[in-house]
């Protein structure tokens, strides 16, 4: 139980295009999902907290117009990297808290984004 | 405020030897503590957590960790390391009974187990 999936697992795009990454909780409902960014051999940097049915809360320094987050249902959150540039290339990981159970986050497998 | 320190960037051990990965934390209140492992180009895999109760927590793949409140530590241990334990390990913390469910992660420790 408590499986989180991400799609796609990797994506390569041209500079200036937008890319959407999906995060799904497969066997539980998630009122809260988190989006992280990770550079090679570095820690996870929290980008934003996504709450179902409301606007995401972004961490300081993260451009909300650049990284659009939508949490339209209890099992799906999406991160859209708009007008991507090479510096946006990174490993993006989502996690989810099961509804009513906030003791643990369950992590997705990550999405490798490469912007050419 | 909450934070985690993993003082060692790298830990190298021989297969069959004990493995310890250090973690200290700082929170305003009682902590929830977690250990995760990450293999290259993969997401985080949960190893174990401390919520309440026994200070010695046993987790997946033979790992365990001891919560030490006085030293604000939560070191990860394995009695006999395997080559397959080579990976990146993260310690994480959040405050109990908080409406803020965000985790704070340490910088990570790369473990290399040599055959």
mmCIF file of C-alpha atoms in Angstrom, chain A residues 5 37 52 104:
data_model
loop_
_atom_site.group_PDB
_atom_site.id
_atom_site.type_symbol
_atom_site.label_atom_id
_atom_site.label_comp_id
_atom_site.label_asym_id
_atom_site.label_seq_id
_atom_site.Cartn_x
_atom_site.Cartn_y
_atom_site.Cartn_z
ATOM 1 C CA UNK A 5 3.723 7.225 -9.025
ATOM 2 C CA UNK A 37 13.808 19.445 -6.565
ATOM 3 C CA UNK A 52 -6.285 19.565 -2.750
ATOM 4 C CA UNK A 104 4.753 9.980 7.053
#
